[in-house]
Amino acid sequence: MTSTTQKLTFETYLAYDDGTDTQYELVDGELVPMSLGTGKHGNIIRFLIR
């Protein structure tokens, strides 16, 4: 059995919202959840949010 997955376009990606705070990046037409910043990256993110 073969399953096919429809690839997202850039326009679809920009309009995508799953109702959570998870941020995604578009890789070869597929959504990939971005990891949370840790260490110095996390500190910079928290600083910018405040």
mmCIF file of N, CA, C and O in Angstrom:
data_model
loop_
_atom_site.group_PDB
_atom_site.id
_atom_site.type_symbol
_atom_site.label_atom_id
_atom_site.label_comp_id
_atom_site.label_asym_id
_atom_site.label_seq_id
_atom_site.Cartn_x
_atom_site.Cartn_y
_atom_site.Cartn_z
ATOM 1 N N MET A 1 0.848 -1.177 0.000
ATOM 2 C CA MET A 1 0.000 0.000 0.000
ATOM 3 C C MET A 1 0.893 1.239 0.000
ATOM 4 O O MET A 1 1.823 1.353 0.773
ATOM 5 N N THR A 2 0.586 2.159 -0.860
ATOM 6 C CA THR A 2 1.370 3.380 -0.985
ATOM 7 C C THR A 2 0.529 4.566 -0.542
ATOM 8 O O THR A 2 -0.635 4.677 -0.899
ATOM 9 N N SER A 3 1.123 5.428 0.256
ATOM 10 C CA SER A 3 0.405 6.646 0.651
ATOM 11 C C SER A 3 1.122 7.836 0.024
ATOM 12 O O SER A 3 2.354 7.887 -0.007
ATOM 13 N N THR A 4 0.345 8.747 -0.492
ATOM 14 C CA THR A 4 0.933 9.946 -1.081
ATOM 15 C C THR A 4 0.619 11.137 -0.192
ATOM 16 O O THR A 4 -0.464 11.241 0.362
ATOM 17 N N THR A 5 1.587 11.993 -0.059
ATOM 18 C CA THR A 5 1.426 13.201 0.741
ATOM 19 C C THR A 5 1.521 14.394 -0.195
ATOM 20 O O THR A 5 2.452 14.502 -0.978
ATOM 21 N N GLN A 6 0.543 15.271 -0.076
ATOM 22 C CA GLN A 6 0.556 16.462 -0.919
ATOM 23 C C GLN A 6 1.565 17.455 -0.369
ATOM 24 O O GLN A 6 1.578 17.755 0.820
ATOM 25 N N LYS A 7 2.412 17.946 -1.235
ATOM 26 C CA LYS A 7 3.421 18.935 -0.846
ATOM 27 C C LYS A 7 2.761 20.304 -0.720
ATOM 28 O O LYS A 7 1.875 20.647 -1.487
ATOM 29 N N LEU A 8 3.201 21.081 0.259
ATOM 30 C CA LEU A 8 2.672 22.420 0.453
ATOM 31 C C LEU A 8 3.401 23.419 -0.446
ATOM 32 O O LEU A 8 4.605 23.295 -0.668
ATOM 33 N N THR A 9 2.681 24.389 -0.898
ATOM 34 C CA THR A 9 3.308 25.491 -1.618
ATOM 35 C C THR A 9 3.721 26.545 -0.601
ATOM 36 O O THR A 9 3.296 26.506 0.567
ATOM 37 N N PHE A 10 4.529 27.490 -1.027
ATOM 38 C CA PHE A 10 4.961 28.552 -0.125
ATOM 39 C C PHE A 10 3.773 29.382 0.344
ATOM 40 O O PHE A 10 3.694 29.750 1.511
ATOM 41 N N GLU A 11 2.818 29.646 -0.554
ATOM 42 C CA GLU A 11 1.625 30.426 -0.196
ATOM 43 C C GLU A 11 0.794 29.690 0.850
ATOM 44 O O GLU A 11 0.292 30.296 1.793
ATOM 45 N N THR A 12 0.649 28.367 0.695
ATOM 46 C CA THR A 12 -0.100 27.572 1.670
ATOM 47 C C THR A 12 0.617 27.581 3.017
ATOM 48 O O THR A 12 -0.009 27.675 4.068
ATOM 49 N N TYR A 13 1.944 27.476 2.972
ATOM 50 C CA TYR A 13 2.746 27.510 4.193
ATOM 51 C C TYR A 13 2.548 28.821 4.952
ATOM 52 O O TYR A 13 2.389 28.826 6.169
ATOM 53 N N LEU A 14 2.552 29.941 4.236
ATOM 54 C CA LEU A 14 2.385 31.242 4.889
ATOM 55 C C LEU A 14 1.014 31.368 5.542
ATOM 56 O O LEU A 14 0.880 32.037 6.573
ATOM 57 N N ALA A 15 0.004 30.727 4.985
ATOM 58 C CA ALA A 15 -1.353 30.823 5.515
ATOM 59 C C ALA A 15 -1.651 29.731 6.550
ATOM 60 O O ALA A 15 -2.690 29.765 7.197
ATOM 61 N N TYR A 16 -0.744 28.780 6.749
ATOM 62 C CA TYR A 16 -0.986 27.632 7.633
ATOM 63 C C TYR A 16 -1.046 28.065 9.093
ATOM 64 O O TYR A 16 -0.206 28.819 9.569
ATOM 65 N N ASP A 17 -2.041 27.558 9.807
ATOM 66 C CA ASP A 17 -2.178 27.803 11.247
ATOM 67 C C ASP A 17 -2.845 26.586 11.856
ATOM 68 O O ASP A 17 -3.979 26.256 11.525
ATOM 69 N N ASP A 18 -2.132 25.897 12.752
ATOM 70 C CA ASP A 18 -2.709 24.712 13.374
ATOM 71 C C ASP A 18 -3.312 25.007 14.743
ATOM 72 O O ASP A 18 -3.725 24.095 15.447
ATOM 73 N N GLY A 19 -3.356 26.281 15.121
ATOM 74 C CA GLY A 19 -3.973 26.659 16.384
ATOM 75 C C GLY A 19 -3.067 26.513 17.596
ATOM 76 O O GLY A 19 -3.504 26.697 18.725
ATOM 77 N N THR A 20 -1.796 26.191 17.378
ATOM 78 C CA THR A 20 -0.849 26.088 18.484
ATOM 79 C C THR A 20 0.232 27.148 18.311
ATOM 80 O O THR A 20 0.261 27.866 17.319
ATOM 81 N N ASP A 21 1.137 27.229 19.272
ATOM 82 C CA ASP A 21 2.255 28.174 19.189
ATOM 83 C C ASP A 21 3.468 27.569 18.482
ATOM 84 O O ASP A 21 4.511 28.209 18.386
ATOM 85 N N THR A 22 3.342 26.339 18.004
ATOM 86 C CA THR A 22 4.446 25.672 17.331
ATOM 87 C C THR A 22 4.771 26.391 16.031
ATOM 88 O O THR A 22 3.886 26.711 15.248
ATOM 89 N N GLN A 23 6.053 26.639 15.814
ATOM 90 C CA GLN A 23 6.493 27.257 14.570
ATOM 91 C C GLN A 23 7.085 26.169 13.678
ATOM 92 O O GLN A 23 7.729 25.234 14.159
ATOM 93 N N TYR A 24 6.823 26.292 12.386
ATOM 94 C CA TYR A 24 7.278 25.295 11.431
ATOM 95 C C TYR A 24 8.160 25.938 10.380
ATOM 96 O O TYR A 24 8.045 27.114 10.105
ATOM 97 N N GLU A 25 9.022 25.112 9.796
ATOM 98 C CA GLU A 25 9.742 25.543 8.613
ATOM 99 C C GLU A 25 9.321 24.623 7.476
ATOM 100 O O GLU A 25 8.898 23.496 7.694
ATOM 101 N N LEU A 26 9.404 25.128 6.268
ATOM 102 C CA LEU A 26 8.999 24.380 5.088
ATOM 103 C C LEU A 26 10.233 23.764 4.450
ATOM 104 O O LEU A 26 11.147 24.467 4.027
ATOM 105 N N VAL A 27 10.280 22.425 4.424
ATOM 106 C CA VAL A 27 11.418 21.713 3.862
ATOM 107 C C VAL A 27 10.908 20.768 2.783
ATOM 108 O O VAL A 27 10.157 19.832 3.081
ATOM 109 N N ASP A 28 11.271 21.034 1.555
ATOM 110 C CA ASP A 28 10.844 20.216 0.414
ATOM 111 C C ASP A 28 9.331 20.022 0.392
ATOM 112 O O ASP A 28 8.837 18.925 0.147
ATOM 113 N N GLY A 29 8.587 21.071 0.727
ATOM 114 C CA GLY A 29 7.138 21.025 0.677
ATOM 115 C C GLY A 29 6.473 20.401 1.892
ATOM 116 O O GLY A 29 5.266 20.223 1.922
ATOM 117 N N GLU A 30 7.239 20.046 2.911
ATOM 118 C CA GLU A 30 6.690 19.429 4.117
ATOM 119 C C GLU A 30 6.970 20.310 5.333
ATOM 120 O O GLU A 30 8.009 20.941 5.425
ATOM 121 N N LEU A 31 6.023 20.319 6.272
ATOM 122 C CA LEU A 31 6.185 21.086 7.499
ATOM 123 C C LEU A 31 7.077 20.330 8.470
ATOM 124 O O LEU A 31 6.869 19.145 8.725
ATOM 125 N N VAL A 32 8.057 21.025 9.015
ATOM 126 C CA VAL A 32 8.955 20.454 10.009
ATOM 127 C C VAL A 32 8.909 21.357 11.226
ATOM 128 O O VAL A 32 9.227 22.546 11.125
ATOM 129 N N PRO A 33 8.478 20.814 12.406
ATOM 130 C CA PRO A 33 8.436 21.662 13.598
ATOM 131 C C PRO A 33 9.829 22.143 13.976
ATOM 132 O O PRO A 33 10.795 21.398 13.911
ATOM 133 N N MET A 34 9.912 23.410 14.351
ATOM 134 C CA MET A 34 11.193 23.981 14.770
ATOM 135 C C MET A 34 11.390 23.704 16.249
ATOM 136 O O MET A 34 10.454 23.769 17.043
ATOM 137 N N SER A 35 12.629 23.399 16.627
ATOM 138 C CA SER A 35 12.919 23.145 18.031
ATOM 139 C C SER A 35 12.993 24.466 18.793
ATOM 140 O O SER A 35 13.225 25.521 18.211
ATOM 141 N N LEU A 36 12.805 24.381 20.087
ATOM 142 C CA LEU A 36 12.902 25.560 20.939
ATOM 143 C C LEU A 36 14.356 25.943 21.113
ATOM 144 O O LEU A 36 15.234 25.082 21.152
ATOM 145 N N GLY A 37 14.615 27.236 21.240
ATOM 146 C CA GLY A 37 15.975 27.707 21.452
ATOM 147 C C GLY A 37 16.476 27.300 22.828
ATOM 148 O O GLY A 37 15.748 27.341 23.812
ATOM 149 N N THR A 38 17.721 26.893 22.899
ATOM 150 C CA THR A 38 18.315 26.521 24.182
ATOM 151 C C THR A 38 19.619 27.295 24.349
ATOM 152 O O THR A 38 20.158 27.839 23.388
ATOM 153 N N GLY A 39 20.105 27.331 25.550
ATOM 154 C CA GLY A 39 21.372 28.009 25.820
ATOM 155 C C GLY A 39 21.304 29.478 25.466
ATOM 156 O O GLY A 39 20.341 30.174 25.787
ATOM 157 N N LYS A 40 22.322 29.973 24.784
ATOM 158 C CA LYS A 40 22.372 31.382 24.419
ATOM 159 C C LYS A 40 21.241 31.753 23.465
ATOM 160 O O LYS A 40 20.695 32.847 23.546
ATOM 161 N N HIS A 41 20.877 30.835 22.558
ATOM 162 C CA HIS A 41 19.771 31.116 21.646
ATOM 163 C C HIS A 41 18.482 31.355 22.414
ATOM 164 O O HIS A 41 17.722 32.275 22.132
ATOM 165 N N GLY A 42 18.222 30.523 23.402
ATOM 166 C CA GLY A 42 17.024 30.665 24.221
ATOM 167 C C GLY A 42 17.020 31.968 24.995
ATOM 168 O O GLY A 42 15.987 32.627 25.125
ATOM 169 N N ASN A 43 18.181 32.357 25.509
ATOM 170 C CA ASN A 43 18.280 33.617 26.242
ATOM 171 C C ASN A 43 17.985 34.815 25.333
ATOM 172 O O ASN A 43 17.298 35.756 25.730
ATOM 173 N N ILE A 44 18.505 34.762 24.118
ATOM 174 C CA ILE A 44 18.248 35.859 23.158
ATOM 175 C C ILE A 44 16.766 35.918 22.813
ATOM 176 O O ILE A 44 16.172 37.006 22.761
ATOM 177 N N ILE A 45 16.157 34.771 22.588
ATOM 178 C CA ILE A 45 14.721 34.722 22.258
ATOM 179 C C ILE A 45 13.896 35.328 23.400
ATOM 180 O O ILE A 45 13.027 36.150 23.181
ATOM 181 N N ARG A 46 14.200 34.909 24.637
ATOM 182 C CA ARG A 46 13.449 35.434 25.791
ATOM 183 C C ARG A 46 13.656 36.937 25.941
ATOM 184 O O ARG A 46 12.737 37.681 26.251
ATOM 185 N N PHE A 47 14.890 37.425 25.704
ATOM 186 C CA PHE A 47 15.172 38.842 25.778
ATOM 187 C C PHE A 47 14.353 39.616 24.752
ATOM 188 O O PHE A 47 13.761 40.648 25.055
ATOM 189 N N LEU A 48 14.316 39.107 23.522
ATOM 190 C CA LEU A 48 13.563 39.796 22.458
ATOM 191 C C LEU A 48 12.073 39.778 22.704
ATOM 192 O O LEU A 48 11.377 40.756 22.377
ATOM 193 N N ILE A 49 11.556 38.730 23.289
ATOM 194 C CA ILE A 49 10.122 38.652 23.584
ATOM 195 C C ILE A 49 9.745 39.672 24.641
ATOM 196 O O ILE A 49 8.698 40.316 24.553
ATOM 197 N N ARG A 50 10.618 39.856 25.645
ATOM 198 C CA ARG A 50 10.313 40.822 26.710
ATOM 199 C C ARG A 50 10.441 42.213 26.181
ATOM 200 O O ARG A 50 9.814 43.134 26.434
#
